[in-house]
Tab-separated table of C-alpha atoms in Angstrom:
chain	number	residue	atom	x	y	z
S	253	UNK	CA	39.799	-8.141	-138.663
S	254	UNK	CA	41.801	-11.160	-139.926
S	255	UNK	CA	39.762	-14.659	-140.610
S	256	UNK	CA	41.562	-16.279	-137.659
S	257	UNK	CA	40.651	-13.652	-135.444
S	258	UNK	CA	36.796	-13.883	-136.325
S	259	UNK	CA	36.980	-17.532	-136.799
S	260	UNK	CA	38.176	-17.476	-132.561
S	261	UNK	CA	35.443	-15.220	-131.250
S	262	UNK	CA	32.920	-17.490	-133.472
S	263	UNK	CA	34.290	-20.391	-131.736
S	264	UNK	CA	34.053	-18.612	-128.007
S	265	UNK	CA	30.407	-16.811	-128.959
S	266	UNK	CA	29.147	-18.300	-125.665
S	267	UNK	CA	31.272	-15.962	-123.850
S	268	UNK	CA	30.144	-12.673	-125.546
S	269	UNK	CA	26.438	-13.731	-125.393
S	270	UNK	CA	26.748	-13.308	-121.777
S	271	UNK	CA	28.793	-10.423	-122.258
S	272	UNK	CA	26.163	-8.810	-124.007
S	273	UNK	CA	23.269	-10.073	-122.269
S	274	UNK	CA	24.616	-8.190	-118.961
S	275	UNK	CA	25.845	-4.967	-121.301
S	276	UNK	CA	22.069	-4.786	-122.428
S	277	UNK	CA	21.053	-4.749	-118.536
S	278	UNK	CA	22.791	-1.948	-118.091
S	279	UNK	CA	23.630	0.201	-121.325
S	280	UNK	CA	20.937	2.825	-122.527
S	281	UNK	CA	19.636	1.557	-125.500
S	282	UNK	CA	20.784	3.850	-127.823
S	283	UNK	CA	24.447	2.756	-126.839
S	284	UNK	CA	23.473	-0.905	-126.728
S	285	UNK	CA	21.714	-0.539	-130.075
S	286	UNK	CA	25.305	-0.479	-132.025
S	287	UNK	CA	26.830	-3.312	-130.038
S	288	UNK	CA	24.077	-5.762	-130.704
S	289	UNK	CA	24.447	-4.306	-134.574
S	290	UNK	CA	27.822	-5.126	-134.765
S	291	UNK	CA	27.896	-8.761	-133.164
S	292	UNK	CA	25.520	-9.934	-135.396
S	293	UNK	CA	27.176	-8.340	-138.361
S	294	UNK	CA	30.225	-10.368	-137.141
S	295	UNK	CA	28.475	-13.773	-136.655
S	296	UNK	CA	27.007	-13.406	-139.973
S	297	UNK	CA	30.420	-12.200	-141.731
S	298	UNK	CA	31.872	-15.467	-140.284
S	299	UNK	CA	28.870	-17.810	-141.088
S	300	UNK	CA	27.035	-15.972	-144.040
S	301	UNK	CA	26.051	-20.306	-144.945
S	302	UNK	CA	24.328	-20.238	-141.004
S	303	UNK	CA	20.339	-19.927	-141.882
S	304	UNK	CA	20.541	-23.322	-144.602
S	305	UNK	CA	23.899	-25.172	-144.062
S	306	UNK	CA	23.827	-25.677	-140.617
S	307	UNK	CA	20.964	-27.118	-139.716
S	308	UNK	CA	20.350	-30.288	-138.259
S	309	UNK	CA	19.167	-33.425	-140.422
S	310	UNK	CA	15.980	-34.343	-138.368
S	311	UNK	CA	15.204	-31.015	-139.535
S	312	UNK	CA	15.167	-31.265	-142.992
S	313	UNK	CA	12.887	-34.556	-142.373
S	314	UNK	CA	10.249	-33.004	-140.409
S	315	UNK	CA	10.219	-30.328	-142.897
S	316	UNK	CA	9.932	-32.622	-145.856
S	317	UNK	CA	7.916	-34.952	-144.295
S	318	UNK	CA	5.171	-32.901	-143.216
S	319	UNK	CA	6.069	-28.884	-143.690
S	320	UNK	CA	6.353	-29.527	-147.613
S	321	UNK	CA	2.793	-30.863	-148.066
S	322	UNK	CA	0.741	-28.283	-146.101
S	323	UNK	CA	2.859	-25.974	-148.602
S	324	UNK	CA	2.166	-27.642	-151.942
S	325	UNK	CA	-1.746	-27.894	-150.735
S	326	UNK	CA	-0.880	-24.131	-151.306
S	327	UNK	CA	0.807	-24.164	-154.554
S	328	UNK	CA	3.777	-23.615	-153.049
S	329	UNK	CA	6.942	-26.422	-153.510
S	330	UNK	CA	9.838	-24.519	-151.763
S	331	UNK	CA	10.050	-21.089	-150.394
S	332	UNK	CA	12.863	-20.276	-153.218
S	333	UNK	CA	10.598	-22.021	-155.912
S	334	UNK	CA	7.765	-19.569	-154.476
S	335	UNK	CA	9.746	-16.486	-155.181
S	336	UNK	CA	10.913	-17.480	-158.454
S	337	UNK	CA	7.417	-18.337	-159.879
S	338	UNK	CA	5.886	-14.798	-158.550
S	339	UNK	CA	8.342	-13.164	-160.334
S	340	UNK	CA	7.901	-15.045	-163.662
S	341	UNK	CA	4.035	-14.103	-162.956
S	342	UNK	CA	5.196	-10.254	-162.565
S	343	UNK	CA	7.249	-10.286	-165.389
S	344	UNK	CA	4.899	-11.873	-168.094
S	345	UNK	CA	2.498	-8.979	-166.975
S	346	UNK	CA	5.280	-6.220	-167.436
S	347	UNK	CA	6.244	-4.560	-170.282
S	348	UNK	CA	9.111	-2.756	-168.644
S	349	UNK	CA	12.097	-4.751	-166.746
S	350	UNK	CA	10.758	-6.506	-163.980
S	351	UNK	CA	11.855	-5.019	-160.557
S	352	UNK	CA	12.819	-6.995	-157.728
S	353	UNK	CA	14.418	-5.848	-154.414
S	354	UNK	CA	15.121	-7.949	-151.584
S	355	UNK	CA	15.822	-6.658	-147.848
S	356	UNK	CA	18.244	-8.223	-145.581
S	357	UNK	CA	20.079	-10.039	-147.792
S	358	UNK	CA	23.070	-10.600	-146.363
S	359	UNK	CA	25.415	-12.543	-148.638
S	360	UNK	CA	22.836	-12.969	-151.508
S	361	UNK	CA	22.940	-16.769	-152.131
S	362	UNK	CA	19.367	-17.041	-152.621
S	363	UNK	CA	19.685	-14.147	-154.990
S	364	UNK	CA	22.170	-15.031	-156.989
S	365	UNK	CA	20.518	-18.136	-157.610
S	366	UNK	CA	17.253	-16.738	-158.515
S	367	UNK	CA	19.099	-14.274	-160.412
S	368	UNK	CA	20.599	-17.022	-162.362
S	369	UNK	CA	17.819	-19.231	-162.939
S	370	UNK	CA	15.552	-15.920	-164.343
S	371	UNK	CA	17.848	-15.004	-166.988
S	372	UNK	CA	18.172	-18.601	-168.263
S	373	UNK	CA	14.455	-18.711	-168.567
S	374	UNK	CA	14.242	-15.570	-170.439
S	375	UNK	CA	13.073	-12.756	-168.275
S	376	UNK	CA	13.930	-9.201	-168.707
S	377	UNK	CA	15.055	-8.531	-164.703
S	378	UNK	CA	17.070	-6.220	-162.330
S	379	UNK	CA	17.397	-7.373	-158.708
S	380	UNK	CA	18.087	-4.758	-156.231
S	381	UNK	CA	19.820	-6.911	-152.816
S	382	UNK	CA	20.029	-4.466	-149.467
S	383	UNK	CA	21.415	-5.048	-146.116
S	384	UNK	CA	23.596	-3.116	-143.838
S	385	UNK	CA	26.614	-5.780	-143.704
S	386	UNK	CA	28.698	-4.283	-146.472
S	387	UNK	CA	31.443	-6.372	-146.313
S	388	UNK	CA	28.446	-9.488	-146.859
S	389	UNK	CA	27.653	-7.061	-149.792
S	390	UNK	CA	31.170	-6.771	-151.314
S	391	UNK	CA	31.355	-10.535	-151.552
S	392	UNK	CA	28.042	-11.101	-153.276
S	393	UNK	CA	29.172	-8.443	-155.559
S	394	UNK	CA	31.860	-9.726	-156.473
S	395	UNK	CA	30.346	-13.326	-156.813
S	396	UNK	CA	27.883	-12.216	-159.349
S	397	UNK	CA	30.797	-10.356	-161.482
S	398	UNK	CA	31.909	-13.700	-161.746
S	399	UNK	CA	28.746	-15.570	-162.627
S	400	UNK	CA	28.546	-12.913	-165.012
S	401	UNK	CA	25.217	-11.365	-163.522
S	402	UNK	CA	26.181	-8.256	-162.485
S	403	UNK	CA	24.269	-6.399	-164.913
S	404	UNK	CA	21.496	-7.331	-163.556
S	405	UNK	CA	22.163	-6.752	-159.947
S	406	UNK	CA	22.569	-4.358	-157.493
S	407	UNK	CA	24.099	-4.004	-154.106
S	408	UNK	CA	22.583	-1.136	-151.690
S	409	UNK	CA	24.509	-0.975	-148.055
S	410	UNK	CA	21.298	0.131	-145.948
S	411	UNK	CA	19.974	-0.080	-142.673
S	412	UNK	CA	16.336	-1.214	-142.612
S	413	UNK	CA	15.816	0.135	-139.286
S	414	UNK	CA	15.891	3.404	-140.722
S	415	UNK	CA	12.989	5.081	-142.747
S	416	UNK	CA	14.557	5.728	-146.429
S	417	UNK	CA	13.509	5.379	-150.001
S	418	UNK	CA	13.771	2.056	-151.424
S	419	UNK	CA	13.257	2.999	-155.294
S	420	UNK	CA	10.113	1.096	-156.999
S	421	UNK	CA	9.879	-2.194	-157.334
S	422	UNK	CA	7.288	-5.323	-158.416
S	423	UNK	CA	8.353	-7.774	-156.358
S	424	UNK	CA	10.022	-7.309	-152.740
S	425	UNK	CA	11.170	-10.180	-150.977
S	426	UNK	CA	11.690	-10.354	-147.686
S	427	UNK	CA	13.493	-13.950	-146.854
S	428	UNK	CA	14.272	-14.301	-143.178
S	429	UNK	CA	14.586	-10.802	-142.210
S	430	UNK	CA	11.522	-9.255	-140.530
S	431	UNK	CA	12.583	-11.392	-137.391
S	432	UNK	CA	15.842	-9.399	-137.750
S	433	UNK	CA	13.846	-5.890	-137.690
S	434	UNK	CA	13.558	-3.444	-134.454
S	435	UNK	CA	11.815	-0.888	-136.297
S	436	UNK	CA	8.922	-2.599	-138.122
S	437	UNK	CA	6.724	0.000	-138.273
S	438	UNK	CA	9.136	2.215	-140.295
S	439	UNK	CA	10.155	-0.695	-142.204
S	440	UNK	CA	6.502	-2.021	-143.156
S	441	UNK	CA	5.993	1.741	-144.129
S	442	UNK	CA	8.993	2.006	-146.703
S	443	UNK	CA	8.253	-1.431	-148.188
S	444	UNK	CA	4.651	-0.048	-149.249
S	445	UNK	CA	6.375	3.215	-150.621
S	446	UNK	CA	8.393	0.854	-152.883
S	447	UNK	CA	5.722	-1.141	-154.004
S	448	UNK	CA	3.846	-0.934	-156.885
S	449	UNK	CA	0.095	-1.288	-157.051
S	450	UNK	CA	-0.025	-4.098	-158.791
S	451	UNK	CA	3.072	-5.743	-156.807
S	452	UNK	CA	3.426	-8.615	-154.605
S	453	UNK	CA	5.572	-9.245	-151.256
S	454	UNK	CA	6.670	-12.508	-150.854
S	455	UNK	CA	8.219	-13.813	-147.302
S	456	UNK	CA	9.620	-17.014	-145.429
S	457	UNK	CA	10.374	-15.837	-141.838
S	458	UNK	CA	10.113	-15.976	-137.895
S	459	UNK	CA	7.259	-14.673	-136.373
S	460	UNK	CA	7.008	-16.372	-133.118
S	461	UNK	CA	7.737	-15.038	-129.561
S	462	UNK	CA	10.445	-12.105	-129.192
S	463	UNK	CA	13.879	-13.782	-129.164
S	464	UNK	CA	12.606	-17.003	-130.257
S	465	UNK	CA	11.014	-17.932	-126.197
S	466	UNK	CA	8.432	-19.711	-126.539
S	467	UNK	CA	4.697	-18.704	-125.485
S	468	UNK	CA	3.236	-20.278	-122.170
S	469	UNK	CA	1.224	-22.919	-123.843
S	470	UNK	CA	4.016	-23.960	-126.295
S	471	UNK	CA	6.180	-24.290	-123.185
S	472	UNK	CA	4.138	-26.611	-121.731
S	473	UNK	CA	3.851	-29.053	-124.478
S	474	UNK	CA	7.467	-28.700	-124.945
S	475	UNK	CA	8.295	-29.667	-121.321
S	476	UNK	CA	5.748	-32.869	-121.515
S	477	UNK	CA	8.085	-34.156	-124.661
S	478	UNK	CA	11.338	-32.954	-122.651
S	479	UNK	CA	10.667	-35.315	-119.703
S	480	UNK	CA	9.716	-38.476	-121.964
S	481	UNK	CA	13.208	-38.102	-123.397
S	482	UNK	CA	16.379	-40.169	-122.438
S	483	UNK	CA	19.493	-38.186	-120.840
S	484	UNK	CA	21.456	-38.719	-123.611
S	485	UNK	CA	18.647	-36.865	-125.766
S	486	UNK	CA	18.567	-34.055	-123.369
S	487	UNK	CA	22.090	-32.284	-124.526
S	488	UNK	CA	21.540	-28.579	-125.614
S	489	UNK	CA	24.308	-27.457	-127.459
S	490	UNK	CA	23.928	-23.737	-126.513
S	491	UNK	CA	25.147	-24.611	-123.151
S	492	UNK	CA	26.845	-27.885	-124.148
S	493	UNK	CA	25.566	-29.761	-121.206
S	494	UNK	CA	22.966	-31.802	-120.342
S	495	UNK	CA	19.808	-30.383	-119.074
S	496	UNK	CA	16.619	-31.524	-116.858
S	497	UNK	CA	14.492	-29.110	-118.229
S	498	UNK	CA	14.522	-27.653	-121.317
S	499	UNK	CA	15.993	-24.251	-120.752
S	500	UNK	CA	14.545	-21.033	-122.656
S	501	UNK	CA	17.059	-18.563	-124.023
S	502	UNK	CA	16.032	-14.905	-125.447
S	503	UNK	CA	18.172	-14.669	-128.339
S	504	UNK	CA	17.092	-10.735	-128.480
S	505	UNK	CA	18.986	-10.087	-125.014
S	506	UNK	CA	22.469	-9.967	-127.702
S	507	UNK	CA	21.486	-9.761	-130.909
S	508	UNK	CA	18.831	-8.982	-133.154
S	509	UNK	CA	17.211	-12.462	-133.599
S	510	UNK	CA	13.227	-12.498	-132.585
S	511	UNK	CA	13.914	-8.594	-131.782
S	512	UNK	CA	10.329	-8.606	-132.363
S	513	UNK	CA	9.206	-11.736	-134.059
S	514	UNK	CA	5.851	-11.701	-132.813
S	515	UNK	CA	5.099	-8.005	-133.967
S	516	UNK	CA	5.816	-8.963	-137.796
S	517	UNK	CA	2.114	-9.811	-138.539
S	518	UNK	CA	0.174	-6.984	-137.080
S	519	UNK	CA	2.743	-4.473	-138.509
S	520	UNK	CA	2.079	-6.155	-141.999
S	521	UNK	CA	-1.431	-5.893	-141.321
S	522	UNK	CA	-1.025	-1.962	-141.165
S	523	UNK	CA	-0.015	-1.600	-145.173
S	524	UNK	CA	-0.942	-4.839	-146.804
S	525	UNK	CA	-3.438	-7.492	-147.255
S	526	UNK	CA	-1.993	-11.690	-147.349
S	527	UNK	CA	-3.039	-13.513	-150.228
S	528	UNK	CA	-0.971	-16.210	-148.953
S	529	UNK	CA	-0.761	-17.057	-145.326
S	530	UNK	CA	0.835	-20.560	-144.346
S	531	UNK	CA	1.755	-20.634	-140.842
S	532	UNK	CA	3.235	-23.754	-138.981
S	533	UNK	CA	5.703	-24.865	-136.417
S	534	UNK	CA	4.930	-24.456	-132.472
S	535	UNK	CA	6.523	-27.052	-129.800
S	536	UNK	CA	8.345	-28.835	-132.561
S	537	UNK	CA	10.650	-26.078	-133.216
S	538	UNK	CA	13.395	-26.601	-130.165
S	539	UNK	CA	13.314	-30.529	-130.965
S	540	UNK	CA	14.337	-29.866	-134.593
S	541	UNK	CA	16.378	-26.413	-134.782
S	542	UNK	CA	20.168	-26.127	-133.981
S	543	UNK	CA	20.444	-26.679	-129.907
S	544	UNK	CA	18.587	-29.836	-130.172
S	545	UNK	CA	18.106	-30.889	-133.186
S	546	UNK	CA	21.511	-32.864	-133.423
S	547	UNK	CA	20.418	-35.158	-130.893
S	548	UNK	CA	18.337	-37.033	-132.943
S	549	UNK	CA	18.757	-39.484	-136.047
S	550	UNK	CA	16.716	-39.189	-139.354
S	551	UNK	CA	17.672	-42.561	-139.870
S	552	UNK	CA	16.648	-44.097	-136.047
S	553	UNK	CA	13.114	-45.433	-136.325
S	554	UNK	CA	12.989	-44.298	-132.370
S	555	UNK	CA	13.911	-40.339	-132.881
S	556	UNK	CA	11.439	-40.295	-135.891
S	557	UNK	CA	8.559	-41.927	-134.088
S	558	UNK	CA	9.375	-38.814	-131.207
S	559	UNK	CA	9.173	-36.580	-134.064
S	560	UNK	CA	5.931	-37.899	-135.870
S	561	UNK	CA	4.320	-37.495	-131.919
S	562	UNK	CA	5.647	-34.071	-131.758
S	563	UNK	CA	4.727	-32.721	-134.409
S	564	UNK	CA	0.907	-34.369	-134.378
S	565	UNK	CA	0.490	-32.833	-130.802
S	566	UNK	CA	1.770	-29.584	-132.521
S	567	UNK	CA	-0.456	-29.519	-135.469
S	568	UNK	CA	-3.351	-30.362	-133.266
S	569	UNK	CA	-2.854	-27.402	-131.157
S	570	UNK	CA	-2.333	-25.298	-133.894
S	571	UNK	CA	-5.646	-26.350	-135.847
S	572	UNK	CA	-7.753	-26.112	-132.801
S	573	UNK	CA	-5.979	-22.325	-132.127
S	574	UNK	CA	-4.333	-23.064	-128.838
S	575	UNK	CA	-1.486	-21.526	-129.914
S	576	UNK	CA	0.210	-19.454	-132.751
S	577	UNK	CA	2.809	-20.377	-135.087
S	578	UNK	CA	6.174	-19.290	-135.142
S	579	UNK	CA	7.173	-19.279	-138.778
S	580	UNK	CA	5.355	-17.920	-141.891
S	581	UNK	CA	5.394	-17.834	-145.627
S	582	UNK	CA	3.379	-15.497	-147.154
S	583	UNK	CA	2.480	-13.659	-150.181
S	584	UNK	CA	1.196	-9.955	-149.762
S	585	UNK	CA	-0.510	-7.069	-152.069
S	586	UNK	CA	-1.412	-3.596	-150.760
S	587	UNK	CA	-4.775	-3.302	-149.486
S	588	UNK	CA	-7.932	-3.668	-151.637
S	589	UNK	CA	-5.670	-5.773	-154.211
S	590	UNK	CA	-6.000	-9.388	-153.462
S	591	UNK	CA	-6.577	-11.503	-155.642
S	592	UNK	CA	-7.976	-14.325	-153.507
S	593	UNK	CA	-7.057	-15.264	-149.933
S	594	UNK	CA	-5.486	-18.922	-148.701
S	595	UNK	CA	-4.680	-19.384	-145.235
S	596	UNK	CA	-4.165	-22.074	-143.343
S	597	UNK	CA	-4.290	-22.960	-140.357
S	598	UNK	CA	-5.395	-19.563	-139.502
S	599	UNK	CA	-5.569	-15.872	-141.013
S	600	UNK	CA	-3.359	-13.669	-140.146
S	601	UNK	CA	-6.061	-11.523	-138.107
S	602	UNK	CA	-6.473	-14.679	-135.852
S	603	UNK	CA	-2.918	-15.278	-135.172
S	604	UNK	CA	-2.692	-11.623	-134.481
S	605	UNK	CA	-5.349	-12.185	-131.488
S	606	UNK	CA	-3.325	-15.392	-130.753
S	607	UNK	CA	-0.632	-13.461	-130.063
S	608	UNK	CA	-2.179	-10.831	-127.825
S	609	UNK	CA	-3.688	-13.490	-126.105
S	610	UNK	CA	-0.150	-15.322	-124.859
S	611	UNK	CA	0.996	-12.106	-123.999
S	612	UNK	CA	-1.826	-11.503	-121.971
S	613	UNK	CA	-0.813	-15.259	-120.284
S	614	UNK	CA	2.980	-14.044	-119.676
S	615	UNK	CA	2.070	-11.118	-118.269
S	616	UNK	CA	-0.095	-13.003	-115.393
S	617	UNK	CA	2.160	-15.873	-115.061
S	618	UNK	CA	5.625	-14.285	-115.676
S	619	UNK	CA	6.971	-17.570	-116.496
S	620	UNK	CA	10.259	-18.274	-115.226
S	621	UNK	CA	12.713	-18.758	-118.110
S	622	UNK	CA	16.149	-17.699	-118.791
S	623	UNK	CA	17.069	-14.185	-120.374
S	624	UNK	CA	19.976	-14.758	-122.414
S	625	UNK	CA	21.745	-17.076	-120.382
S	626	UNK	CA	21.444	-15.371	-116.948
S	627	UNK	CA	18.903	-17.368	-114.782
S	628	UNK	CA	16.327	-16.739	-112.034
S	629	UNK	CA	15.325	-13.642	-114.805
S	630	UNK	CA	11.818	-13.166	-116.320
S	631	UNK	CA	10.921	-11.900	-120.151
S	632	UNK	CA	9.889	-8.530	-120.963
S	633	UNK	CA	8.376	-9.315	-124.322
């Protein structure tokens, strides 16, 4: 498919979300499965840059402003940073090349980098990148013949839905892809084949409510900020209008993103133990992501005082357990291996029950929200 062709259906993705959100209403699963595959292959082909590059700046405040402390109270400066000083760990324990595989890679920026940085600090390494876009694949490939790294690289077209031997490896990381994952259980299973005893997982992802809805006491903080806000503040660009209420989307209803977020946890629970457990973000999330986000200024004293109350209300809720958090970062072992545990606000068992607990709330109140973008429907999550 030419550039100009994918670059068009990009532009007009609106359109196919519905599409796809009524196909899924009435397709078997098995023949929707492929469909939702493909889009996202195609929105990811187009925008490989789309998790970093396009977010908005009051995001990258918030984040610095208060996300980066909680995670250098952990020893943590930056999720990359994390990864790359685990591995140095692993490696000045190995006396063999130190393995590294990472899963849903997708066009293998974050690898490449590491990659990079590694061999200029001296370390003996061979990282392993797998994801089923192979077309993403080709171009890291080809990108790290030209950085000259390709020795130490390579590029495995796989599906991760699908049980299947991932070689051996000391450190698997898993960067914003479990969200991305139908079949967790079989996943979580072949990531413990491949790791060694003595190996770490490492992970920044998405483990709030399937599809990225929000959970009935998230919504409700969320709708007290929504109402304080001026019109002009209220435009969501999913929909590119203004809206009265904030409006809930399930992103799973046409693709795989949240398929099932909120599973992640207690499927990791199953094979590993967290050393590392950092949780945040709650009712901030829709004011600083993509549909929002854009709306407000970094640099207007007005949007960052709206912020600063957001995200106090949300911290307070999330220290006092009201709620869990919908994003991670976390460092794993296999059971019985810890080292020493650090969680904060809450271990993972207790955002596990967290969990189970707002189901148990959207089951008794089914919530009216909006499945994709078709209204008057309720979640099935």
């Amino acid at each position: 498919m030419r550039p100009s062709i994918t670059h068009a259906i990009y532009r007009h993705r609106l359109i196919g979300k519905r599409v796809l959100t009524s196909m899924g209403r009435w397709l078997p699963a098995r023949l929707f499965r492929p469909l939702r595959s493909a889009a996202e292959q195609l929105a990811f082909r187009v925008r490989p840059d789309y998790q970093s590059d396009t977010l908005p700046p009051i995001f990258h405040y918030w984040s610095s402003r208060y996300v980066a402390p909680m995670m250098e109270r952990m020893g943590i400066r930056s999720p990359e940073q994390f990864y790359f000083d685990e591995i140095i760990g692993q490696a000045k324990s190995n006396s063999h090349t130190t393995r590294v595989l990472s899963l849903g890679s997708g066009a293998c920026s974050l690898e490449l980098s590491l990659v990079q940085r590694l061999i200029e600090s001296g370390i003996d390494c061979h990282l392993t990148c797998i994801d089923f876009n192979a077309k993403l694949l080709a171009m890291a490939q080809a990108n790290a013949s030209e950085r000259a790294l390709a020795q130490h690289m390579s590029f495995v077209v796989q599906d991760c839905n699908r049980p299947g031997d991932l070689g051996k490896a000391d450190v698997i990381i898993v960067n914003q892809f479990f969200h991305h994952v139908e079949q967790l259980e079989a996943f979580a299973a072949s990531l413990d084949a491949a790791l060694e005893d003595d190996g770490v997982l490492l992970s920044s992802d998405v483990i709030g409510r399937n599809g990225h809805l929000l959970w009935p006491d998230v919504g409700t903080l969320v709708s007290r900020f929504w109402e304080a806000l001026p019109t002009t503040q209220r435009v969501d660009r999913y929909f590119d209008a203004v809206q009265n209420d904030y409006v809930q989307v399930d992103h799973a209803a046409y693709s795989n993103e949240g398929i099932r977020a909120q599973d992640v946890v207690e499927s990791l629970l199953e094979h590993f133990e967290f050393e590392i457990f950092l949780t945040f973000g709650g009712c901030i999330i829709p004011f600083v992501e993509r549909r929002i986000g854009f709306n407000f200024d970094p640099a207007n004293d007005e949007d960052t005082a709206f912020i600063d109350r957001v995200h106090s209300a949300d911290i307070e809720a999330l220290e006092n357990e009201l709620y869990p958090a919908s994003n991670m970062i976390a460092m794993l072992r296999k059971t019985g291996t810890t080292k020493r545990q650090s969680h904060y606000p809450v271990s993972p068992e207790r955002h596990v029950a967290m969990t189970r607990e707002q189901r148990d709330k959207v089951a008794r109140c089914r919530i009216h929200t909006v499945v994709g973008v078709l209204p008057n429907a309720f979640p099935t999550q």
